[in-house]
CSV table of C-alpha atoms in Angstrom, one decimal:
chain,number,residue,atom,x,y,z
A,13,UNK,CA,203.9,100.2,-171.1
A,14,UNK,CA,205.6,102.3,-168.1
A,15,UNK,CA,209.4,102.4,-168.4
A,16,UNK,CA,211.0,102.4,-165.0
A,17,UNK,CA,214.8,103.4,-165.0
A,18,UNK,CA,216.4,103.2,-162.2
A,19,UNK,CA,219.5,105.0,-161.2
A,20,UNK,CA,222.5,104.6,-160.5
A,21,UNK,CA,223.2,100.8,-161.6
A,22,UNK,CA,225.6,100.2,-158.4
A,23,UNK,CA,225.9,102.1,-155.4
A,24,UNK,CA,229.1,101.4,-153.3
A,25,UNK,CA,228.6,102.2,-149.8
A,26,UNK,CA,230.0,101.4,-146.5
A,27,UNK,CA,228.1,99.9,-143.8
A,28,UNK,CA,226.5,103.1,-141.5
A,29,UNK,CA,226.1,105.7,-145.0
A,30,UNK,CA,223.1,106.7,-146.2
A,31,UNK,CA,221.7,105.5,-149.6
A,32,UNK,CA,219.6,107.5,-152.3
A,33,UNK,CA,218.0,105.0,-154.8
A,34,UNK,CA,216.2,106.7,-158.1
A,35,UNK,CA,213.3,105.4,-160.2
A,36,UNK,CA,212.1,107.7,-162.5
A,37,UNK,CA,209.1,107.0,-165.0
A,38,UNK,CA,208.4,107.3,-168.5
A,39,UNK,CA,204.6,108.5,-167.7
A,40,UNK,CA,203.4,109.5,-164.5
A,41,UNK,CA,202.5,106.9,-162.0
A,42,UNK,CA,198.9,107.4,-160.6
A,43,UNK,CA,198.0,107.5,-157.2
A,44,UNK,CA,201.8,106.7,-156.1
A,45,UNK,CA,201.0,103.5,-157.1
A,46,UNK,CA,205.0,102.7,-156.8
A,47,UNK,CA,206.7,99.8,-155.0
A,48,UNK,CA,209.9,98.8,-153.5
A,49,UNK,CA,212.0,95.3,-153.1
A,50,UNK,CA,214.6,93.8,-152.2
A,51,UNK,CA,216.3,91.1,-153.2
A,52,UNK,CA,219.5,88.9,-151.9
A,53,UNK,CA,221.2,86.1,-153.9
A,54,UNK,CA,219.6,83.2,-154.6
A,55,UNK,CA,215.5,84.9,-152.8
A,56,UNK,CA,212.7,86.0,-154.0
A,57,UNK,CA,212.1,89.6,-153.3
A,58,UNK,CA,210.3,90.9,-150.5
A,59,UNK,CA,208.6,94.1,-150.1
A,60,UNK,CA,209.8,97.4,-148.5
A,61,UNK,CA,207.5,100.3,-149.7
A,62,UNK,CA,204.1,100.5,-151.4
A,63,UNK,CA,202.3,103.3,-152.2
A,64,UNK,CA,205.6,105.3,-152.6
A,65,UNK,CA,206.1,105.8,-148.9
A,66,UNK,CA,204.2,103.0,-147.1
A,67,UNK,CA,206.5,100.7,-144.9
A,68,UNK,CA,205.6,97.1,-145.4
A,69,UNK,CA,204.5,94.8,-142.5
A,70,UNK,CA,208.0,94.2,-140.5
A,71,UNK,CA,210.3,96.4,-142.5
A,72,UNK,CA,212.7,99.1,-140.2
A,73,UNK,CA,212.0,102.4,-140.6
A,74,UNK,CA,215.3,103.6,-141.8
A,75,UNK,CA,213.5,102.3,-145.2
A,76,UNK,CA,211.7,105.2,-146.5
A,77,UNK,CA,210.2,105.9,-149.8
A,78,UNK,CA,209.1,109.2,-151.7
A,79,UNK,CA,208.5,110.7,-154.6
A,80,UNK,CA,205.2,111.3,-156.9
A,81,UNK,CA,204.2,111.3,-160.7
A,82,UNK,CA,207.6,110.3,-162.7
A,83,UNK,CA,210.2,110.6,-159.9
A,84,UNK,CA,210.4,108.0,-156.6
A,85,UNK,CA,213.5,107.6,-154.4
A,86,UNK,CA,214.3,104.7,-152.0
A,87,UNK,CA,216.5,106.3,-148.5
A,88,UNK,CA,218.5,103.9,-146.6
A,89,UNK,CA,219.1,106.1,-143.6
A,90,UNK,CA,222.3,104.1,-142.0
A,91,UNK,CA,222.7,100.9,-144.3
A,92,UNK,CA,223.4,97.3,-142.0
A,93,UNK,CA,225.3,94.4,-143.8
A,94,UNK,CA,222.2,92.7,-144.7
A,95,UNK,CA,220.8,95.7,-146.6
A,96,UNK,CA,223.3,94.9,-149.6
A,97,UNK,CA,221.5,93.3,-152.4
A,98,UNK,CA,219.2,94.6,-155.1
A,99,UNK,CA,216.6,96.8,-155.3
A,100,UNK,CA,213.8,96.6,-157.7
A,101,UNK,CA,211.0,99.5,-157.9
A,102,UNK,CA,207.6,98.4,-159.8
A,103,UNK,CA,204.6,100.5,-161.0
A,104,UNK,CA,201.3,99.3,-160.8
A,105,UNK,CA,199.3,101.6,-161.9
A,106,UNK,CA,198.9,100.8,-165.7
A,107,UNK,CA,199.0,97.3,-166.7
A,108,UNK,CA,201.2,95.8,-167.6
A,109,UNK,CA,202.9,96.4,-164.0
A,110,UNK,CA,206.2,97.2,-164.7
A,111,UNK,CA,209.4,96.7,-162.7
A,112,UNK,CA,213.1,98.5,-163.0
A,113,UNK,CA,216.4,96.8,-164.1
A,114,UNK,CA,217.4,97.4,-160.3
A,115,UNK,CA,219.9,98.8,-158.6
A,116,UNK,CA,223.0,97.0,-156.8
A,117,UNK,CA,223.7,98.4,-153.4
A,118,UNK,CA,227.0,96.9,-152.6
A,119,UNK,CA,230.0,96.9,-149.7
A,120,UNK,CA,233.1,99.7,-150.6
B,29,UNK,CA,203.3,79.9,-147.4
B,30,UNK,CA,203.6,79.8,-151.1
B,31,UNK,CA,205.6,76.9,-153.3
B,32,UNK,CA,206.3,76.6,-157.0
B,33,UNK,CA,206.2,73.3,-158.6
B,34,UNK,CA,206.8,72.0,-162.0
B,35,UNK,CA,209.4,70.9,-164.6
B,36,UNK,CA,212.8,72.0,-164.7
B,37,UNK,CA,213.3,71.5,-168.3
B,38,UNK,CA,211.0,72.0,-171.1
B,39,UNK,CA,211.7,71.5,-174.9
B,40,UNK,CA,211.3,74.4,-177.5
B,41,UNK,CA,207.6,74.7,-178.6
B,42,UNK,CA,206.4,72.6,-175.9
B,43,UNK,CA,204.2,74.1,-173.4
B,44,UNK,CA,205.1,75.1,-169.9
B,45,UNK,CA,203.0,74.3,-166.6
B,46,UNK,CA,203.4,75.1,-163.1
B,47,UNK,CA,201.6,75.2,-160.0
B,48,UNK,CA,201.5,76.9,-157.1
B,49,UNK,CA,200.6,75.6,-153.9
B,50,UNK,CA,199.5,77.9,-151.2
B,51,UNK,CA,199.6,77.2,-147.4
B,52,UNK,CA,198.3,79.4,-144.5
B,53,UNK,CA,195.7,81.0,-146.5
B,54,UNK,CA,193.2,79.9,-148.6
B,55,UNK,CA,192.6,81.1,-151.6
B,56,UNK,CA,189.2,80.5,-152.1
B,57,UNK,CA,188.5,82.7,-149.1
B,58,UNK,CA,190.9,85.6,-149.6
B,59,UNK,CA,190.0,88.5,-151.0
B,60,UNK,CA,193.6,88.8,-152.7
B,61,UNK,CA,194.6,87.9,-156.0
B,62,UNK,CA,197.3,85.8,-157.0
B,63,UNK,CA,200.1,86.4,-159.4
B,64,UNK,CA,203.3,84.7,-161.5
B,65,UNK,CA,206.2,87.0,-162.1
B,66,UNK,CA,209.5,85.6,-164.0
B,67,UNK,CA,213.5,86.6,-163.7
B,68,UNK,CA,215.9,85.6,-166.5
B,69,UNK,CA,219.0,84.4,-165.0
B,70,UNK,CA,221.2,87.7,-164.1
B,71,UNK,CA,218.0,89.8,-165.6
B,72,UNK,CA,214.8,92.1,-164.0
B,73,UNK,CA,211.6,90.7,-163.3
B,74,UNK,CA,208.7,90.5,-165.4
B,75,UNK,CA,204.8,90.1,-164.0
B,76,UNK,CA,203.3,87.2,-166.2
B,77,UNK,CA,199.8,87.5,-164.9
B,78,UNK,CA,197.0,87.6,-162.0
B,79,UNK,CA,194.1,85.5,-160.9
B,80,UNK,CA,191.2,85.5,-158.4
B,81,UNK,CA,189.4,82.5,-156.7
B,82,UNK,CA,186.5,83.2,-159.1
B,83,UNK,CA,188.7,82.5,-162.1
B,84,UNK,CA,189.1,86.0,-162.9
B,85,UNK,CA,192.3,86.4,-164.9
B,86,UNK,CA,194.3,89.6,-166.6
B,87,UNK,CA,197.6,88.9,-168.3
B,88,UNK,CA,200.2,90.7,-169.6
B,89,UNK,CA,199.8,92.0,-173.4
B,90,UNK,CA,203.0,90.6,-174.6
B,91,UNK,CA,202.3,87.2,-173.0
B,92,UNK,CA,198.2,86.8,-173.3
B,93,UNK,CA,198.5,84.8,-176.8
B,94,UNK,CA,200.3,82.1,-174.9
B,95,UNK,CA,198.9,82.0,-171.4
B,96,UNK,CA,196.4,80.3,-169.2
B,97,UNK,CA,196.0,80.3,-165.6
B,98,UNK,CA,193.6,78.3,-163.8
B,99,UNK,CA,192.7,78.1,-160.3
B,100,UNK,CA,191.9,75.0,-157.9
B,101,UNK,CA,190.4,75.8,-154.6
B,102,UNK,CA,189.8,72.3,-153.2
B,103,UNK,CA,193.9,71.9,-153.5
B,104,UNK,CA,194.2,75.9,-152.6
B,105,UNK,CA,196.4,75.9,-155.8
B,106,UNK,CA,196.8,78.2,-158.5
B,107,UNK,CA,198.2,77.0,-162.2
B,108,UNK,CA,199.8,78.7,-165.1
B,109,UNK,CA,200.6,77.7,-168.6
B,110,UNK,CA,202.6,79.0,-171.0
B,111,UNK,CA,202.3,77.2,-175.2
B,112,UNK,CA,205.0,77.3,-177.4
B,113,UNK,CA,208.1,78.0,-175.5
B,114,UNK,CA,211.2,79.2,-176.6
B,115,UNK,CA,214.7,80.1,-175.2
B,116,UNK,CA,213.5,83.6,-174.1
B,117,UNK,CA,211.1,82.1,-171.8
B,118,UNK,CA,214.1,80.4,-169.4
B,119,UNK,CA,213.8,82.0,-166.1
B,120,UNK,CA,212.7,81.6,-162.4
B,121,UNK,CA,209.5,81.9,-162.3
B,122,UNK,CA,208.1,83.1,-158.8
B,123,UNK,CA,204.2,82.7,-157.5
B,124,UNK,CA,203.4,85.9,-155.2
B,125,UNK,CA,199.9,86.8,-153.8
B,126,UNK,CA,198.7,90.5,-154.2
B,127,UNK,CA,199.8,92.4,-151.3
B,128,UNK,CA,196.2,93.8,-150.4
B,129,UNK,CA,192.9,92.5,-151.2
B,130,UNK,CA,191.4,93.8,-154.3
B,131,UNK,CA,189.3,96.6,-152.9
B,132,UNK,CA,192.0,98.4,-151.5
B,133,UNK,CA,191.9,101.7,-153.6
B,134,UNK,CA,193.8,103.8,-151.2
B,135,UNK,CA,196.8,101.3,-151.5
B,136,UNK,CA,196.3,99.5,-154.7
B,137,UNK,CA,196.7,96.0,-155.2
B,138,UNK,CA,198.8,95.1,-157.9
B,139,UNK,CA,202.0,95.0,-156.0
B,140,UNK,CA,203.2,91.1,-154.2
B,141,UNK,CA,204.0,89.7,-150.7
B,142,UNK,CA,204.7,87.2,-149.9
B,143,UNK,CA,206.3,85.6,-152.9
B,144,UNK,CA,207.5,81.8,-153.2
B,145,UNK,CA,211.3,80.9,-153.4
B,146,UNK,CA,210.9,80.4,-157.2
B,147,UNK,CA,211.6,77.5,-159.4
B,148,UNK,CA,213.9,77.6,-162.3
B,149,UNK,CA,212.5,76.8,-165.6
B,150,UNK,CA,214.9,76.0,-168.5
B,151,UNK,CA,213.9,75.6,-172.2
B,152,UNK,CA,216.4,73.9,-174.1
B,153,UNK,CA,216.3,70.6,-176.1
């Protein structure tokens, strides 16, 4: 199965700063079938990005995804208070669809 | 729009059964697959399996031998049954709709949106 490694494990930033999260796959993710999710405590995940770079409905444009092959990233251009959460990447190219272990974005 | 239901406590070696009730969308008319994902306490996410209204299923290989999914279009529900559970099956179980219709090859459909709120299932005697 494709193993996704997310880094860093924790990112400590202040509101207004830029966040860059990394997701590295153990083998190439075809057709850029990679999604990003945000999860807040006690809540279900919600999708932010699919197809590596397409924003899901209702997601603000401060969230952007990029990358291809084995290296992907999620960028939050200016952190807002509601953006402090855990972020997961998921590949859906090769079954089983797998998730990374997450990056926690916390307030510095 | 999706709501999980089922027992919160299951004894080891017994089966775990959960149901997801869908509202605001018709499973039988939808071109989306419907899936289950779980999250052990404090850990990451694991895809379990997915089902179409026709009954077509695909499962994670690691759970396939213990897993059965079914759909009841008359009740607009789909269900999960996991046999012979152990403490390792303790998790929050989420149901979710696949993100786009199955025929959307451009975007690929095996991502999940929206999700239910999740239900915690504890395996313990």
